[in-house]
mmCIF file of C-alpha atoms and ligand atoms in Angstrom:
data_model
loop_
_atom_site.group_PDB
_atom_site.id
_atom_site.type_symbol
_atom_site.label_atom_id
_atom_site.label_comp_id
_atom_site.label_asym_id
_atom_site.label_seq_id
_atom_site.Cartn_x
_atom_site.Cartn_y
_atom_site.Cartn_z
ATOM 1 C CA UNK A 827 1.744 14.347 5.897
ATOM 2 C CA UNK A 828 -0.194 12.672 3.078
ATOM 3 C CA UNK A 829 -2.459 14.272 0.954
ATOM 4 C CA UNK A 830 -5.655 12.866 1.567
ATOM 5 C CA UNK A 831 -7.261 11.724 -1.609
ATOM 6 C CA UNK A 832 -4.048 9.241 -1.306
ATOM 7 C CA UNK A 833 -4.193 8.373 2.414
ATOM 8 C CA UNK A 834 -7.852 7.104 1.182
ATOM 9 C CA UNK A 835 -7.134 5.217 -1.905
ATOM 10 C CA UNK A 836 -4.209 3.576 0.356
ATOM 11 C CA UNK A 837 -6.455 2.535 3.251
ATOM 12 C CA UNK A 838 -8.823 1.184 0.467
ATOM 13 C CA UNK A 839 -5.971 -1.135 -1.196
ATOM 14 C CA UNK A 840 -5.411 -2.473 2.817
ATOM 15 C CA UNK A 841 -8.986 -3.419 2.055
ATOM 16 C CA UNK A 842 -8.072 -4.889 -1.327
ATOM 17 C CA UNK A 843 -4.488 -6.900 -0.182
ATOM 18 C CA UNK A 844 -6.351 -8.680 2.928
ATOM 19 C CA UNK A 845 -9.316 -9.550 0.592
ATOM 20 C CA UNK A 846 -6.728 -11.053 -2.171
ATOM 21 C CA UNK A 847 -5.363 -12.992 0.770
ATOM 22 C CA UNK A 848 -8.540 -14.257 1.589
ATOM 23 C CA UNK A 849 -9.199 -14.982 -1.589
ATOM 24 C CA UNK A 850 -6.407 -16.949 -2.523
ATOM 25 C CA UNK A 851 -6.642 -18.957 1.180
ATOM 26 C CA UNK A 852 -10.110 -19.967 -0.144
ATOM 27 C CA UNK A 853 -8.593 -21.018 -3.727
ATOM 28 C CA UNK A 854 -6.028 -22.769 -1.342
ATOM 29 C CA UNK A 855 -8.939 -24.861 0.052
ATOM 30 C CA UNK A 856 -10.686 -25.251 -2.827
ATOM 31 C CA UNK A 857 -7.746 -27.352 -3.573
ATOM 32 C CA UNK A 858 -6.799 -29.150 -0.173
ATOM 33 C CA UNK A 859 -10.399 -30.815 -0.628
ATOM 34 C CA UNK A 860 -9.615 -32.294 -3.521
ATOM 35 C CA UNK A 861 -6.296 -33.226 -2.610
ATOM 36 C CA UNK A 862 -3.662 -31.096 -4.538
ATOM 37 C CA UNK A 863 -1.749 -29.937 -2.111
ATOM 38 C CA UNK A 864 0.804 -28.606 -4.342
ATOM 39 C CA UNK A 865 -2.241 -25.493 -5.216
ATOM 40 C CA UNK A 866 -3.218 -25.326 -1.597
ATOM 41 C CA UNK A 867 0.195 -24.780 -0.869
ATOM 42 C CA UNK A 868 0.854 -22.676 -3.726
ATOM 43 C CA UNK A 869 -2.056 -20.530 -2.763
ATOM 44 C CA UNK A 870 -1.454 -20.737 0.993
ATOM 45 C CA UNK A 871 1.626 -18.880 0.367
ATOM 46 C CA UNK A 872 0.191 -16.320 -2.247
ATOM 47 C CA UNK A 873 -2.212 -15.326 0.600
ATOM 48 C CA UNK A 874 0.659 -14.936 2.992
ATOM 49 C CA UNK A 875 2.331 -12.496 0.876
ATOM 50 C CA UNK A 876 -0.729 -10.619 0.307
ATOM 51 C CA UNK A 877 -1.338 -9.787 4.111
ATOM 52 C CA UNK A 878 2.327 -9.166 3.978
ATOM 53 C CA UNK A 879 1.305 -6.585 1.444
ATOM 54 C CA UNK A 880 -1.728 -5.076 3.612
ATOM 55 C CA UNK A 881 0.764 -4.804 6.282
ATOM 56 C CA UNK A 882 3.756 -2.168 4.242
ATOM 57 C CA UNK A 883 0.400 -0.254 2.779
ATOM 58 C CA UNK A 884 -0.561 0.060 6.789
ATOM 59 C CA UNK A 885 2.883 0.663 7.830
ATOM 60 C CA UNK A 886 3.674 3.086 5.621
ATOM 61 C CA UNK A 887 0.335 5.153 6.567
ATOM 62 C CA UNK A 888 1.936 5.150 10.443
ATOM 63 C CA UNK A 889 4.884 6.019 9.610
ATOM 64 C CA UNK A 890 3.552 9.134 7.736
ATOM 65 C CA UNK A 891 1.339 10.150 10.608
ATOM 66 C CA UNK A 892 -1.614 9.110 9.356
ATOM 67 C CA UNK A 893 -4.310 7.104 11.281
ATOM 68 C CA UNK A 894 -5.129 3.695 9.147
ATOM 69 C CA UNK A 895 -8.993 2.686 8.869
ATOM 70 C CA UNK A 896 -10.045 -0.920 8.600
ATOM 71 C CA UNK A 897 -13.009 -1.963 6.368
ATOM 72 C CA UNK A 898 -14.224 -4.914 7.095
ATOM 73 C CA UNK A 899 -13.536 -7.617 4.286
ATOM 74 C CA UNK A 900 -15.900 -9.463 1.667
ATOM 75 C CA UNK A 901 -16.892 -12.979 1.777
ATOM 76 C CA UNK A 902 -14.203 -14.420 -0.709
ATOM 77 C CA UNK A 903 -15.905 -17.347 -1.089
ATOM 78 C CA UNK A 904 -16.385 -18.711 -5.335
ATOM 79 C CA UNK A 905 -17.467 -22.025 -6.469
ATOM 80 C CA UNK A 906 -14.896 -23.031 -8.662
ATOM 81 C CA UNK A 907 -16.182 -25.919 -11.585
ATOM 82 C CA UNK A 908 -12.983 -27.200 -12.502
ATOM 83 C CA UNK A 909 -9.179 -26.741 -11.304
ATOM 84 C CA UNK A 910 -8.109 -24.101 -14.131
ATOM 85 C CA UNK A 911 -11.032 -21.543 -12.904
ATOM 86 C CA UNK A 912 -9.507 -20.555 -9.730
ATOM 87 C CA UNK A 913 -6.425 -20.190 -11.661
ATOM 88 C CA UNK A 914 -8.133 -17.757 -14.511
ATOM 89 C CA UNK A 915 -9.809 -16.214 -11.300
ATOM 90 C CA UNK A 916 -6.094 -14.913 -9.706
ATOM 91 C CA UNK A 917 -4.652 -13.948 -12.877
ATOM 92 C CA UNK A 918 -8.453 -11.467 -13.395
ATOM 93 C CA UNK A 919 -7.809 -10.615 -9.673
ATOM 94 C CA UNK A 920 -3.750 -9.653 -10.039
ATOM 95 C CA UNK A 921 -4.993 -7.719 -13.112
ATOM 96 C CA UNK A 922 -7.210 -5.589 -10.814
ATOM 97 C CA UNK A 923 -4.988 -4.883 -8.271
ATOM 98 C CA UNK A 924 -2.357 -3.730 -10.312
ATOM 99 C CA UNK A 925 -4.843 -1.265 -11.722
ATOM 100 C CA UNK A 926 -5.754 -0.380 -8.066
ATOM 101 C CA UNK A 927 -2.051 0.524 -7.545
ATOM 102 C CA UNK A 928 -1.487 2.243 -10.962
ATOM 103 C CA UNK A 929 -4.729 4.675 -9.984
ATOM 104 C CA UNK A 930 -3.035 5.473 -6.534
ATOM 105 C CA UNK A 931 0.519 5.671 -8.623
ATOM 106 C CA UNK A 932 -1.803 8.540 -11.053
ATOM 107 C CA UNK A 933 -2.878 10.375 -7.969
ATOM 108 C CA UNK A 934 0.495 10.694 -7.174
ATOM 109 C CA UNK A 935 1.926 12.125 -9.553
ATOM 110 C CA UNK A 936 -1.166 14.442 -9.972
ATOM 111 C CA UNK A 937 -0.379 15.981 -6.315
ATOM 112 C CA UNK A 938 3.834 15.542 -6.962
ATOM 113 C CA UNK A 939 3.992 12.985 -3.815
ATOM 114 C CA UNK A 940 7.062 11.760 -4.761
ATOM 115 C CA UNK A 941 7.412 9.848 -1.621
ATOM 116 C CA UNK A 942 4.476 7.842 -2.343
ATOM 117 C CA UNK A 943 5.432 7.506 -5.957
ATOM 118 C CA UNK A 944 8.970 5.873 -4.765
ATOM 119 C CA UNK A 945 7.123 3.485 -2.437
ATOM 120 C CA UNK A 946 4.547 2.287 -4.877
ATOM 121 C CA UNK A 947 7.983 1.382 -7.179
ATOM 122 C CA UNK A 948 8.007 -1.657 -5.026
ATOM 123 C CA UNK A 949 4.209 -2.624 -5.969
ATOM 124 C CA UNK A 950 4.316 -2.062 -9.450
ATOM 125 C CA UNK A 951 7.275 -4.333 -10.240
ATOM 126 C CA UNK A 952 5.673 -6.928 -8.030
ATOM 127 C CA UNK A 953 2.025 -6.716 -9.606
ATOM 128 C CA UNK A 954 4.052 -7.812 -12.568
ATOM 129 C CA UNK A 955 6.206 -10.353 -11.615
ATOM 130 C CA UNK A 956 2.994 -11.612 -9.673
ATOM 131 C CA UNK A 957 0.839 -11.287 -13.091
ATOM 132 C CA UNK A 958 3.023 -13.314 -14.714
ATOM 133 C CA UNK A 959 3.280 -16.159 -12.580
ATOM 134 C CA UNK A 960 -0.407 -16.644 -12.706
ATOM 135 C CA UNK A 961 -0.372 -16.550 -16.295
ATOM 136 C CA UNK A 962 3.136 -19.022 -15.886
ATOM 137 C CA UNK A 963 -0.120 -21.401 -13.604
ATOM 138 C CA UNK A 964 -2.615 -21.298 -16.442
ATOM 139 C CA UNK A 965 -0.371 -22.021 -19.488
ATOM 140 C CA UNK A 966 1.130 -25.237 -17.179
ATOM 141 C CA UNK A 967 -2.195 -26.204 -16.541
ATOM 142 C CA UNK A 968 -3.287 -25.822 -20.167
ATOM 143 C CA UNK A 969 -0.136 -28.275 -21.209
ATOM 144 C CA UNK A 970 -0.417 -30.278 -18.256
ATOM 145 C CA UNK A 971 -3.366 -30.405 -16.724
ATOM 146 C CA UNK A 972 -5.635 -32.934 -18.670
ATOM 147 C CA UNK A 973 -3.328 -35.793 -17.865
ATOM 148 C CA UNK A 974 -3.097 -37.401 -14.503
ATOM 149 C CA UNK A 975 0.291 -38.375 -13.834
ATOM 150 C CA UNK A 976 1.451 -34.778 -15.304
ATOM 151 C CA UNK A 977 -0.945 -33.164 -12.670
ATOM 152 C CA UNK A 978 0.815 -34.943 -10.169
ATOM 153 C CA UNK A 979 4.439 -33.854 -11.161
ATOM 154 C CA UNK A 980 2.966 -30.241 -11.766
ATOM 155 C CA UNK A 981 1.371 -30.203 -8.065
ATOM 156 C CA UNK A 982 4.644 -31.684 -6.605
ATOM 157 C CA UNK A 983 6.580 -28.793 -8.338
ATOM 158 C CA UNK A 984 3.660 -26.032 -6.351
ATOM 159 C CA UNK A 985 4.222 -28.659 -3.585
ATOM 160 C CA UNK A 986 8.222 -26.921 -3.509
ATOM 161 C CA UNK A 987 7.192 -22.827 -3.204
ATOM 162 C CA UNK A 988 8.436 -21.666 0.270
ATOM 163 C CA UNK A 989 7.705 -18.462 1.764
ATOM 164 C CA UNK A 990 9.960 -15.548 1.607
ATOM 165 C CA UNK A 991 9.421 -12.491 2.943
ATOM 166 C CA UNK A 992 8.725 -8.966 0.924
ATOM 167 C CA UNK A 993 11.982 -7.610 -0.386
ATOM 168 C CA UNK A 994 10.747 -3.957 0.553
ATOM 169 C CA UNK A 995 11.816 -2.545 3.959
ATOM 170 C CA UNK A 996 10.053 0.373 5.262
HETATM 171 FE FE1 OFO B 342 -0.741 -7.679 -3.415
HETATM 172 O O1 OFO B 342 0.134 -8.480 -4.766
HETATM 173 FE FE2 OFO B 342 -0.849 -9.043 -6.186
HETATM 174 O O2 OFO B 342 -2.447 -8.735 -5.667
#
């Protein structure tokens, strides 16, 4: 068993993973209306691996014995002025979660769940990896994004990101 100031902060970043996946499918068709499909993709599949984030948290609450408690989720829904703002958006939103995780990672350590500690490993090399990739999104956009025919090869290169499934087994 959990201690249960963690099993709470855990069900609340279930909360926070299915909201950054419905956040990033609304960035995703923020950019399918006006026809790069390269960022809807590239979103589309950010969102995919955020629910498959929801799902380890929710998995890994089971297989502890603990019962998992669904909030229901916010209305996602921004209005973006330009294409770089959903893209400054993410990168704001990555930063938060990875806070999230590092005050669940603090608890933690407080209580000496080292079981915990070891499974959040997982989450705090990916809240980098993802952290950097949006910040990879904005400095492309910044070189890129003002000319037309660059936009084009830049979408066509999001166009190519497949899905792959998290690396984490539990
Ligand atoms: Fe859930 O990975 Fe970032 O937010």
């Amino acid at each position: 068993m959990l201690d249960k100031t963690i099993v709470k902060l855990i069900n609340e970043q279930i909360n926070k993973e299915f909201f950054s996946a419905y956040l990033y499918l609304d960035m995703a068709n923020f950019y399918a209306i006006k026809g790069l499909i390269g960022y809807e993709n590239w979103f589309v599949i950010q969102s995919q691996e955020e629910r498959d984030h929801a799902l380890l948290f929710k998995t890994y609450l089971l297989n502890n014995g603990h019962a998992v408690e669904f909030g229901s989720i916010a209305d996602p829904t921004k209005k973006y002025e330009n294409f770089k703002a959903p893209l400054v958006e993410s990168l704001k939103h990555e930063q938060y979660i990875t806070s999230s995780i590092n005050a669940i990672y603090d608890a933690a350590m407080q209580v000496k769940d080292y079981r915990t500690i070891q499974f959040l490993d997982w989450f705090i090399k990916e809240q980098g990896e993802e952290e950097k990739n949006s910040e990879d999104n904005i400095l492309k956009y910044d070189m890129y994004g003002s000319d037309a025919k660059a936009l084009y090869l830049l979408d066509q290169e999001l166009k190519a990101r497949v899905y792959a499934p998290p690396t984490l087994v539990i």
